[in-house]
PDB file of C-alpha atoms and ligand atoms in Angstrom:
ATOM      1  CA  MET A1339       0.033  -0.182  -0.087  1.00 90.00           C
ATOM      2  CA  ILE A1340       1.618   3.439  -1.013  1.00 97.00           C
ATOM      3  CA  LYS A1341       1.208   5.793   2.167  1.00 98.00           C
ATOM      4  CA  GLN A1342       3.183   8.851   1.411  1.00 98.00           C
ATOM      5  CA  ALA A1343       2.530  11.665  -1.652  1.00 98.00           C
ATOM      6  CA  ILE A1344       4.934  14.414  -2.266  1.00 98.00           C
ATOM      7  CA  ILE A1345       3.556  17.521  -4.455  1.00 98.00           C
ATOM      8  CA  PRO A1346       5.978  20.022  -6.050  1.00 98.00           C
ATOM      9  CA  LEU A1347       5.249  23.871  -5.203  1.00 98.00           C
ATOM     10  CA  ALA A1348       8.056  25.679  -5.494  1.00 97.00           C
ATOM     11  CA  GLY A1349       6.955  26.956  -9.540  1.00 93.00           C
ATOM     12  CA  LEU A1350       7.383  30.593  -9.901  1.00 91.00           C
ATOM     13  CA  GLY A1351       3.630  30.357 -11.431  1.00 93.00           C
ATOM     14  CA  THR A1352       4.141  33.327 -14.027  1.00 94.00           C
ATOM     15  CA  ARG A1353       1.553  31.572 -16.622  1.00 95.00           C
ATOM     16  CA  LEU A1354      -0.836  33.351 -13.793  1.00 96.00           C
ATOM     17  CA  LEU A1355       1.025  36.896 -13.216  1.00 97.00           C
ATOM     18  CA  PRO A1356      -0.061  38.909 -11.976  1.00 96.00           C
ATOM     19  CA  LEU A1357      -2.025  37.144  -9.208  1.00 95.00           C
ATOM     20  CA  THR A1358       1.060  35.346  -8.685  1.00 95.00           C
ATOM     21  CA  SER A1359       3.294  38.402  -8.029  1.00 95.00           C
ATOM     22  CA  VAL A1360       2.149  38.284  -4.331  1.00 94.00           C
ATOM     23  CA  PHE A1361      -0.070  35.126  -4.293  1.00 95.00           C
ATOM     24  CA  ALA A1362       0.838  31.304  -4.271  1.00 97.00           C
ATOM     25  CA  LYS A1363      -0.784  29.829  -6.975  1.00 97.00           C
ATOM     26  CA  GLU A1364      -2.134  26.638  -5.378  1.00 97.00           C
ATOM     27  CA  LEU A1365      -3.732  29.312  -2.700  1.00 97.00           C
ATOM     28  CA  LEU A1366      -6.156  30.665  -5.118  1.00 97.00           C
ATOM     29  CA  PRO A1367      -9.400  29.830  -4.485  1.00 96.00           C
ATOM     30  CA  ILE A1368     -11.086  27.531  -6.940  1.00 96.00           C
ATOM     31  CA  ASN A1369     -14.555  27.957  -6.249  1.00 95.00           C
ATOM     32  CA  GLY A1370     -13.930  29.440  -2.892  1.00 93.00           C
ATOM     33  CA  LYS A1371     -11.342  26.678  -1.889  1.00 95.00           C
ATOM     34  CA  PRO A1372      -7.540  26.806  -2.337  1.00 97.00           C
ATOM     35  CA  GLY A1373      -6.664  24.520  -5.355  1.00 97.00           C
ATOM     36  CA  ILE A1374      -3.848  22.552  -3.154  1.00 98.00           C
ATOM     37  CA  GLU A1375      -7.520  21.464  -0.472  1.00 98.00           C
ATOM     38  CA  TYR A1376      -8.598  19.724  -3.796  1.00 98.00           C
ATOM     39  CA  ILE A1377      -5.086  17.978  -3.849  1.00 98.00           C
ATOM     40  CA  LEU A1378      -5.025  16.866  -0.459  1.00 98.00           C
ATOM     41  CA  ASP A1379      -8.534  15.637  -0.200  1.00 98.00           C
ATOM     42  CA  GLU A1380      -7.811  13.511  -3.438  1.00 98.00           C
ATOM     43  CA  CYS A1381      -4.432  12.609  -1.541  1.00 98.00           C
ATOM     44  CA  ILE A1382      -6.809  11.463   2.240  1.00 98.00           C
ATOM     45  CA  ASP A1383      -9.657  10.042  -0.046  1.00 98.00           C
ATOM     46  CA  ALA A1384      -6.667   7.550  -1.759  1.00 98.00           C
ATOM     47  CA  GLY A1385      -5.549   6.489   1.690  1.00 98.00           C
ATOM     48  CA  ILE A1386      -2.524   8.768   1.613  1.00 98.00           C
ATOM     49  CA  GLU A1387      -1.318   9.262   5.091  1.00 98.00           C
ATOM     50  CA  GLU A1388       1.916  11.310   5.042  1.00 98.00           C
ATOM     51  CA  VAL A1389       2.416  14.483   2.403  1.00 98.00           C
ATOM     52  CA  VAL A1390       5.944  15.805   1.267  1.00 98.00           C
ATOM     53  CA  PHE A1391       5.336  19.462   0.003  1.00 98.00           C
ATOM     54  CA  ILE A1392       8.463  21.147  -1.708  1.00 98.00           C
ATOM     55  CA  ILE A1393       7.952  24.577  -1.476  1.00 98.00           C
ATOM     56  CA  SER A1394      10.701  27.672  -1.961  1.00 97.00           C
ATOM     57  CA  LYS A1395      11.326  30.603   0.633  1.00 96.00           C
ATOM     58  CA  LYS A1396       9.409  32.882  -1.692  1.00 95.00           C
ATOM     59  CA  LYS A1397       6.495  30.581  -1.124  1.00 96.00           C
ATOM     60  CA  LEU A1398       6.240  30.325   2.474  1.00 97.00           C
ATOM     61  CA  MET A1399       3.091  31.680   2.287  1.00 97.00           C
ATOM     62  CA  ILE A1400       1.972  28.181   1.306  1.00 98.00           C
ATOM     63  CA  LYS A1401       3.405  26.571   4.547  1.00 98.00           C
ATOM     64  CA  ASN A1402       1.914  29.667   6.493  1.00 97.00           C
ATOM     65  CA  TYR A1403      -1.581  28.626   5.663  1.00 98.00           C
ATOM     66  CA  PHE A1404      -1.483  25.800   7.430  1.00 98.00           C
ATOM     67  CA  TYR A1405       0.293  27.315  10.726  1.00 96.00           C
ATOM     68  CA  LYS A1406      -2.128  29.897  11.792  1.00 93.00           C
ATOM     69  CA  ASP A1407      -3.661  28.273  14.736  1.00 93.00           C
ATOM     70  CA  SER A1408      -3.039  31.224  17.269  1.00 93.00           C
ATOM     71  CA  PHE A1409      -5.606  33.306  14.749  1.00 94.00           C
ATOM     72  CA  TYR A1410      -7.672  30.547  14.554  1.00 94.00           C
ATOM     73  CA  LYS A1411      -8.119  29.979  18.549  1.00 94.00           C
ATOM     74  CA  LYS A1412      -8.550  33.823  18.862  1.00 94.00           C
ATOM     75  CA  ILE A1413     -11.409  34.271  16.526  1.00 93.00           C
ATOM     76  CA  ILE A1414     -13.132  30.877  17.537  1.00 94.00           C
ATOM     77  CA  LYS A1415     -12.944  32.079  21.375  1.00 91.00           C
ATOM     78  CA  LYS A1416     -14.447  35.348  21.017  1.00 92.00           C
ATOM     79  CA  LYS A1417     -17.086  34.291  18.123  1.00 87.00           C
ATOM     80  CA  LYS A1418     -17.615  30.701  18.356  1.00 88.00           C
ATOM     81  CA  ASP A1419     -18.303  30.329  14.615  1.00 92.00           C
ATOM     82  CA  PRO A1420     -19.184  27.002  13.909  1.00 94.00           C
ATOM     83  CA  ARG A1421     -17.922  27.389  10.226  1.00 95.00           C
ATOM     84  CA  VAL A1422     -14.677  28.956  11.312  1.00 92.00           C
ATOM     85  CA  ILE A1423     -14.543  25.975  13.758  1.00 95.00           C
ATOM     86  CA  LYS A1424     -14.883  23.421  11.089  1.00 95.00           C
ATOM     87  CA  GLU A1425     -12.522  25.129   8.501  1.00 95.00           C
ATOM     88  CA  TYR A1426      -9.667  24.783  11.435  1.00 96.00           C
ATOM     89  CA  LYS A1427     -10.527  21.065  12.209  1.00 96.00           C
ATOM     90  CA  LYS A1428      -9.543  20.701   8.435  1.00 96.00           C
ATOM     91  CA  ILE A1429      -6.427  22.588   8.288  1.00 97.00           C
ATOM     92  CA  LEU A1430      -5.230  20.764  11.779  1.00 97.00           C
ATOM     93  CA  LYS A1431      -5.929  17.945   9.909  1.00 97.00           C
ATOM     94  CA  TYR A1432      -4.014  18.455   6.959  1.00 98.00           C
ATOM     95  CA  LYS A1433      -0.866  20.163   8.965  1.00 98.00           C
ATOM     96  CA  LYS A1434      -0.571  17.331  10.774  1.00 98.00           C
ATOM     97  CA  MET A1435       0.199  14.852   7.493  1.00 98.00           C
ATOM     98  CA  ILE A1436       2.589  17.774   5.570  1.00 98.00           C
ATOM     99  CA  LYS A1437       6.118  18.062   5.479  1.00 98.00           C
ATOM    100  CA  PHE A1438       8.111  20.868   4.352  1.00 98.00           C
ATOM    101  CA  VAL A1439      11.189  20.814   1.984  1.00 98.00           C
ATOM    102  CA  TYR A1440      12.743  23.313   0.092  1.00 98.00           C
ATOM    103  CA  GLN A1441      13.623  23.624  -3.658  1.00 97.00           C
ATOM    104  CA  ASN A1442      14.808  27.579  -3.617  1.00 95.00           C
ATOM    105  CA  LYS A1443      16.189  27.406  -7.048  1.00 93.00           C
ATOM    106  CA  PRO A1444      13.674  26.658  -9.700  1.00 91.00           C
ATOM    107  CA  LEU A1445      15.626  23.827 -11.499  1.00 95.00           C
ATOM    108  CA  GLY A1446      12.623  21.380 -12.407  1.00 96.00           C
ATOM    109  CA  THR A1447      10.731  18.724 -11.387  1.00 97.00           C
ATOM    110  CA  GLY A1448      13.029  16.303 -11.550  1.00 98.00           C
ATOM    111  CA  ASP A1449      15.182  18.190  -8.862  1.00 98.00           C
ATOM    112  CA  ALA A1450      12.091  18.804  -6.912  1.00 98.00           C
ATOM    113  CA  VAL A1451      12.041  15.165  -6.508  1.00 98.00           C
ATOM    114  CA  LEU A1452      15.121  14.702  -5.750  1.00 98.00           C
ATOM    115  CA  LYS A1453      14.580  16.775  -2.518  1.00 98.00           C
ATOM    116  CA  THR A1454      12.268  14.559  -0.901  1.00 98.00           C
ATOM    117  CA  LYS A1455      14.547  11.813  -1.351  1.00 98.00           C
ATOM    118  CA  LYS A1456      14.905  11.371   3.094  1.00 97.00           C
ATOM    119  CA  TYR A1457      11.405  10.996   3.384  1.00 97.00           C
ATOM    120  CA  ILE A1458      10.595   8.335   1.381  1.00 98.00           C
ATOM    121  CA  LYS A1459      10.125   5.578   3.374  1.00 97.00           C
ATOM    122  CA  ASP A1460       8.504   2.706   1.120  1.00 96.00           C
ATOM    123  CA  LYS A1461       9.325   0.962  -2.627  1.00 97.00           C
ATOM    124  CA  PHE A1462       6.840   3.530  -4.425  1.00 98.00           C
ATOM    125  CA  PHE A1463       5.082   7.019  -3.370  1.00 98.00           C
ATOM    126  CA  LEU A1464       2.760   9.251  -5.546  1.00 98.00           C
ATOM    127  CA  MET A1465       3.492  12.438  -7.063  1.00 98.00           C
ATOM    128  CA  LEU A1466       0.743  14.757  -7.668  1.00 98.00           C
ATOM    129  CA  LEU A1467       1.068  18.235 -10.040  1.00 98.00           C
ATOM    130  CA  PRO A1468      -0.925  20.671  -8.236  1.00 97.00           C
ATOM    131  CA  ASP A1469      -1.547  22.571 -11.472  1.00 96.00           C
ATOM    132  CA  ASP A1470      -3.729  19.428 -12.722  1.00 97.00           C
ATOM    133  CA  LEU A1471      -7.190  18.905 -11.139  1.00 97.00           C
ATOM    134  CA  ILE A1472      -8.501  15.762 -12.268  1.00 97.00           C
ATOM    135  CA  ILE A1473     -12.080  16.279 -10.612  1.00 96.00           C
ATOM    136  CA  LYS A1474     -15.184  14.045 -10.818  1.00 95.00           C
ATOM    137  CA  HIS A1475     -13.317  10.492 -10.248  1.00 96.00           C
ATOM    138  CA  ASN A1476      -9.921  10.252  -7.995  1.00 98.00           C
ATOM    139  CA  CYS A1477      -7.357   9.413  -9.935  1.00 98.00           C
ATOM    140  CA  SER A1478      -4.674   8.951  -7.475  1.00 98.00           C
ATOM    141  CA  LYS A1479      -6.991   6.134  -5.787  1.00 98.00           C
ATOM    142  CA  SER A1480      -7.699   4.733  -9.503  1.00 98.00           C
ATOM    143  CA  MET A1481      -3.941   3.963 -10.065  1.00 98.00           C
ATOM    144  CA  MET A1482      -3.624   2.876  -6.183  1.00 98.00           C
ATOM    145  CA  ARG A1483      -5.780  -0.037  -7.357  1.00 97.00           C
ATOM    146  CA  ILE A1484      -3.874  -0.506 -10.819  1.00 97.00           C
ATOM    147  CA  HIS A1485      -0.532  -0.459  -8.865  1.00 98.00           C
ATOM    148  CA  ASN A1486      -1.785  -2.961  -6.029  1.00 97.00           C
ATOM    149  CA  ARG A1487      -2.453  -5.706  -8.902  1.00 96.00           C
ATOM    150  CA  HIS A1488       0.855  -5.008 -10.676  1.00 96.00           C
ATOM    151  CA  LYS A1489       2.882  -3.779  -8.469  1.00 96.00           C
ATOM    152  CA  SER A1490       4.602  -1.459 -11.072  1.00 97.00           C
ATOM    153  CA  SER A1491       4.798   2.490 -11.721  1.00 98.00           C
ATOM    154  CA  ILE A1492       2.089   4.319 -13.156  1.00 98.00           C
ATOM    155  CA  MET A1493       1.211   7.540 -14.868  1.00 98.00           C
ATOM    156  CA  ALA A1494      -1.991   9.382 -15.784  1.00 98.00           C
ATOM    157  CA  SER A1495      -2.541  10.061 -19.467  1.00 98.00           C
ATOM    158  CA  MET A1496      -5.147  12.054 -21.689  1.00 97.00           C
ATOM    159  CA  ASN A1497      -4.953  12.101 -25.521  1.00 97.00           C
ATOM    160  CA  VAL A1498      -4.753  15.418 -26.275  1.00 97.00           C
ATOM    161  CA  SER A1499      -4.574  17.512 -29.717  1.00 96.00           C
ATOM    162  CA  ARG A1500      -1.540  16.652 -32.212  1.00 95.00           C
ATOM    163  CA  LYS A1501      -0.872  20.616 -32.052  1.00 95.00           C
ATOM    164  CA  THR A1502       0.053  20.827 -28.658  1.00 96.00           C
ATOM    165  CA  VAL A1503       1.970  17.690 -27.887  1.00 97.00           C
ATOM    166  CA  SER A1504       5.174  20.555 -27.237  1.00 96.00           C
ATOM    167  CA  ARG A1505       3.185  21.339 -23.584  1.00 95.00           C
ATOM    168  CA  TRP A1506       3.246  17.840 -22.389  1.00 96.00           C
ATOM    169  CA  GLY A1507       5.084  14.560 -21.684  1.00 98.00           C
ATOM    170  CA  ILE A1508       4.507  12.360 -24.556  1.00 98.00           C
ATOM    171  CA  TYR A1509       4.476   8.174 -24.729  1.00 98.00           C
ATOM    172  CA  LYS A1510       4.880   5.533 -27.179  1.00 97.00           C
ATOM    173  CA  LEU A1511       2.444   2.923 -26.303  1.00 95.00           C
ATOM    174  CA  GLY A1512       3.461  -0.670 -25.591  1.00 96.00           C
ATOM    175  CA  LYS A1513       1.225  -3.730 -24.536  1.00 96.00           C
ATOM    176  CA  LYS A1514      -2.423  -3.137 -23.854  1.00 96.00           C
ATOM    177  CA  ILE A1515      -3.493  -4.474 -20.316  1.00 97.00           C
ATOM    178  CA  ASN A1516      -7.411  -3.087 -21.027  1.00 96.00           C
ATOM    179  CA  LYS A1517      -9.327  -1.020 -22.427  1.00 95.00           C
ATOM    180  CA  THR A1518      -7.820   2.163 -20.091  1.00 96.00           C
ATOM    181  CA  ASN A1519      -4.242   0.997 -19.180  1.00 97.00           C
ATOM    182  CA  TYR A1520      -1.330   0.488 -21.381  1.00 97.00           C
ATOM    183  CA  PHE A1521       2.401  -0.493 -20.933  1.00 98.00           C
ATOM    184  CA  VAL A1522       4.686   2.338 -22.262  1.00 98.00           C
ATOM    185  CA  ASN A1523       7.372   1.622 -24.274  1.00 97.00           C
ATOM    186  CA  ASP A1524       9.265   5.377 -24.288  1.00 97.00           C
ATOM    187  CA  VAL A1525       8.389   8.980 -22.670  1.00 98.00           C
ATOM    188  CA  ILE A1526       9.650  12.258 -24.029  1.00 98.00           C
ATOM    189  CA  GLU A1527       9.601  15.554 -22.312  1.00 97.00           C
ATOM    190  CA  LYS A1528       7.684  18.249 -24.596  1.00 97.00           C
ATOM    191  CA  PRO A1529       8.396  17.277 -27.705  1.00 97.00           C
ATOM    192  CA  SER A1530       8.233  18.639 -31.177  1.00 96.00           C
ATOM    193  CA  ALA A1531       5.175  17.660 -33.316  1.00 95.00           C
ATOM    194  CA  SER A1532       7.287  16.013 -35.621  1.00 94.00           C
ATOM    195  CA  LYS A1533       9.490  13.763 -32.944  1.00 94.00           C
ATOM    196  CA  ALA A1534       6.150  12.987 -30.554  1.00 96.00           C
ATOM    197  CA  PRO A1535       5.863   9.454 -30.792  1.00 96.00           C
ATOM    198  CA  SER A1536       2.151   9.724 -30.339  1.00 96.00           C
ATOM    199  CA  ASN A1537      -0.857  12.663 -29.172  1.00 97.00           C
ATOM    200  CA  LYS A1538      -0.807  10.431 -25.742  1.00 97.00           C
ATOM    201  CA  ALA A1539       0.144  12.575 -22.908  1.00 98.00           C
ATOM    202  CA  VAL A1540       1.409  12.469 -19.358  1.00 98.00           C
ATOM    203  CA  ILE A1541      -0.769  14.261 -16.919  1.00 98.00           C
ATOM    204  CA  GLY A1542       0.514  15.254 -13.141  1.00 98.00           C
ATOM    205  CA  ARG A1543      -0.254  12.247 -11.184  1.00 98.00           C
ATOM    206  CA  TYR A1544       2.337   9.237 -10.812  1.00 98.00           C
ATOM    207  CA  ILE A1545       2.909   6.363  -8.770  1.00 98.00           C
ATOM    208  CA  LEU A1546       6.989   6.414  -8.771  1.00 98.00           C
ATOM    209  CA  PRO A1547       9.872   3.682  -7.661  1.00 98.00           C
ATOM    210  CA  LYS A1548      12.340   4.688  -4.944  1.00 98.00           C
ATOM    211  CA  THR A1549      14.831   3.704  -7.475  1.00 97.00           C
ATOM    212  CA  ILE A1550      14.047   6.839  -9.278  1.00 98.00           C
ATOM    213  CA  PHE A1551      16.157   9.273  -6.866  1.00 98.00           C
ATOM    214  CA  SER A1552      19.625   7.384  -8.118  1.00 96.00           C
ATOM    215  CA  LYS A1553      18.572   8.181 -11.473  1.00 97.00           C
ATOM    216  CA  LEU A1554      17.831  11.444 -10.493  1.00 97.00           C
ATOM    217  CA  SER A1555      20.963  12.409  -8.673  1.00 96.00           C
ATOM    218  CA  LYS A1556      22.538  11.835 -11.970  1.00 95.00           C
ATOM    219  CA  GLN A1557      20.276  13.433 -14.257  1.00 94.00           C
ATOM    220  CA  LYS A1558      21.443  15.867 -16.387  1.00 94.00           C
ATOM    221  CA  PRO A1559      19.594  19.341 -17.301  1.00 96.00           C
ATOM    222  CA  GLY A1560      17.258  18.517 -20.370  1.00 95.00           C
ATOM    223  CA  LYS A1561      14.302  20.444 -22.054  1.00 94.00           C
ATOM    224  CA  GLY A1562      15.320  24.425 -21.339  1.00 92.00           C
ATOM    225  CA  GLY A1563      17.704  23.344 -19.042  1.00 95.00           C
ATOM    226  CA  GLU A1564      15.710  22.186 -16.336  1.00 96.00           C
ATOM    227  CA  ILE A1565      15.909  18.466 -14.448  1.00 97.00           C
ATOM    228  CA  HIS A1566      13.059  16.835 -15.411  1.00 98.00           C
ATOM    229  CA  ILE A1567      10.958  13.701 -14.068  1.00 98.00           C
ATOM    230  CA  THR A1568       9.914  12.611 -17.574  1.00 98.00           C
ATOM    231  CA  ASP A1569      14.016  12.161 -18.544  1.00 98.00           C
ATOM    232  CA  ALA A1570      14.427  10.190 -15.379  1.00 98.00           C
ATOM    233  CA  ILE A1571      11.117   7.638 -16.157  1.00 98.00           C
ATOM    234  CA  GLN A1572      12.869   7.426 -19.663  1.00 98.00           C
ATOM    235  CA  SER A1573      16.135   5.945 -18.657  1.00 97.00           C
ATOM    236  CA  LEU A1574      14.109   3.713 -16.113  1.00 98.00           C
ATOM    237  CA  ILE A1575      12.160   2.102 -18.396  1.00 98.00           C
ATOM    238  CA  LYS A1576      14.806   1.665 -20.983  1.00 97.00           C
ATOM    239  CA  GLU A1577      16.233  -0.202 -17.955  1.00 96.00           C
ATOM    240  CA  ASN A1578      13.212  -2.491 -18.198  1.00 95.00           C
ATOM    241  CA  GLU A1579      11.066  -0.894 -14.897  1.00 96.00           C
ATOM    242  CA  LYS A1580       7.798  -1.263 -15.764  1.00 97.00           C
ATOM    243  CA  PHE A1581       5.623   1.929 -16.014  1.00 98.00           C
ATOM    244  CA  ILE A1582       1.670   2.043 -17.157  1.00 98.00           C
ATOM    245  CA  ALA A1583      -0.064   4.932 -18.621  1.00 98.00           C
ATOM    246  CA  HIS A1584      -3.505   4.711 -17.145  1.00 98.00           C
ATOM    247  CA  ASN A1585      -6.451   6.705 -19.386  1.00 97.00           C
ATOM    248  CA  PHE A1586      -8.254   8.168 -16.177  1.00 97.00           C
ATOM    249  CA  ALA A1587     -11.961   8.553 -16.093  1.00 95.00           C
ATOM    250  CA  GLY A1588     -12.389  12.150 -14.575  1.00 93.00           C
ATOM    251  CA  LYS A1589     -12.238  15.497 -15.841  1.00 96.00           C
ATOM    252  CA  TYR A1590      -9.178  17.115 -16.666  1.00 97.00           C
ATOM    253  CA  LEU A1591      -8.608  21.119 -15.493  1.00 97.00           C
ATOM    254  CA  ASP A1592      -5.495  22.973 -16.290  1.00 95.00           C
ATOM    255  CA  CYS A1593      -5.325  25.351 -13.521  1.00 95.00           C
ATOM    256  CA  GLY A1594      -1.644  26.354 -14.451  1.00 93.00           C
ATOM    257  CA  SER A1595      -2.717  28.856 -17.061  1.00 94.00           C
ATOM    258  CA  MET A1596      -5.289  31.636 -16.738  1.00 95.00           C
ATOM    259  CA  GLN A1597      -8.098  30.256 -19.025  1.00 95.00           C
ATOM    260  CA  GLY A1598      -7.651  27.062 -17.449  1.00 95.00           C
ATOM    261  CA  TYR A1599      -7.571  28.345 -14.068  1.00 96.00           C
ATOM    262  CA  ILE A1600     -10.902  30.539 -14.758  1.00 96.00           C
ATOM    263  CA  ASN A1601     -12.492  27.209 -16.321  1.00 96.00           C
ATOM    264  CA  SER A1602     -11.813  25.714 -13.302  1.00 96.00           C
ATOM    265  CA  THR A1603     -13.800  27.446 -11.330  1.00 94.00           C
ATOM    266  CA  VAL A1604     -16.688  27.275 -13.716  1.00 95.00           C
ATOM    267  CA  GLU A1605     -16.533  23.572 -13.883  1.00 96.00           C
ATOM    268  CA  ILE A1606     -16.523  22.760 -10.279  1.00 96.00           C
ATOM    269  CA  SER A1607     -19.180  25.141  -9.118  1.00 93.00           C
ATOM    270  CA  LYS A1608     -21.330  22.688 -11.536  1.00 92.00           C
ATOM    271  CA  ILE A1609     -20.576  19.414  -9.979  1.00 85.00           C
TER     272      ILE A1609
HETATM  273  C1  LIG B2394       4.683  18.631 -16.293  1.00 70.50           C
HETATM  274  C2  LIG B2394       5.783  17.573 -17.195  1.00 70.50           C
HETATM  275  C3  LIG B2394       5.008  16.843 -18.355  1.00 70.50           C
HETATM  276  C4  LIG B2394       3.510  16.748 -17.866  1.00 70.50           C
HETATM  277  C5  LIG B2394       2.913  17.959 -17.297  1.00 70.50           C
HETATM  278  C6  LIG B2394       1.506  17.728 -17.258  1.00 70.50           C
HETATM  279  O1  LIG B2394       5.027  19.935 -17.036  1.00 70.50           O
HETATM  280  O2  LIG B2394       6.849  17.830 -17.169  1.00 70.50           O
HETATM  281  O3  LIG B2394       5.660  15.631 -18.769  1.00 70.50           O
HETATM  282  O4  LIG B2394       3.393  16.638 -18.973  1.00 70.50           O
HETATM  283  O5  LIG B2394       3.581  17.978 -16.154  1.00 70.50           O
HETATM  284  O6  LIG B2394       1.021  18.607 -16.475  1.00 70.50           O
HETATM  285  P1  LIG B2394       4.622  20.968 -16.719  1.00 70.50           P
HETATM  286  O7  LIG B2394       3.391  21.346 -16.760  1.00 70.50           O
HETATM  287  O8  LIG B2394       5.337  21.439 -14.894  1.00 70.50           O
HETATM  288  O9  LIG B2394       5.425  22.247 -17.674  1.00 70.50           O
END
């Protein structure tokens, strides 16, 4: 059973400027609730017990959000507002399960993952990218089920338009397991349309093996000079580590772009 998850949160969020000039994008409200809480709720519902947040000094606001105990206590003492009491209990529950590590230089998702090395206890762990919200279906939970059956690494996946392949990690299909799960033969970070092996994109949910840390510690910078998790996954695949692409059932919302962020509020308010 996978009990630990990691969430990279050190990104600058430039696609959401000007909001991110003073605000952490993961705290921006989506239908009245910070985006990060949707991600945490997905983890809790999937049975995760500990979450490692990778933040930076610039994003200490995220840690502060979970550490406002004296403020809550003062308000609760004064007003006894049941809504505030409920919210405080929820924040306390999150706080208990979160650990913080720091990535002060934006060197890429692979580098962020490497920062969590000393905290990961089991053979496999879950990673969620907070820009990617998946609603109506718990994608992490479905991936855990597949992991339990196959004991392998998993990546969430969906078909994207050929025109947008250079925005994603794109993989080459291997053997079919069933209608929604395939083995992955190759994965390439943000390929050009001519180099893309398919239009199948990796979406921000991964079940990764602990062995990825040794790959990451040797990983050279790739696209855009960053250390990509995708490149470390490709190295593992080449050494015969099994990776399954899982076509998830929920609806994908890209909260990292302004249009996607606005749309996510509209979509979630409909549920
Ligand atoms: C990251 C990954 C990419 C993946 C994408 C999903 O890219 O590097 O492989 O397809 O998340 O959202 P980023 O969004 O950080 O550019």
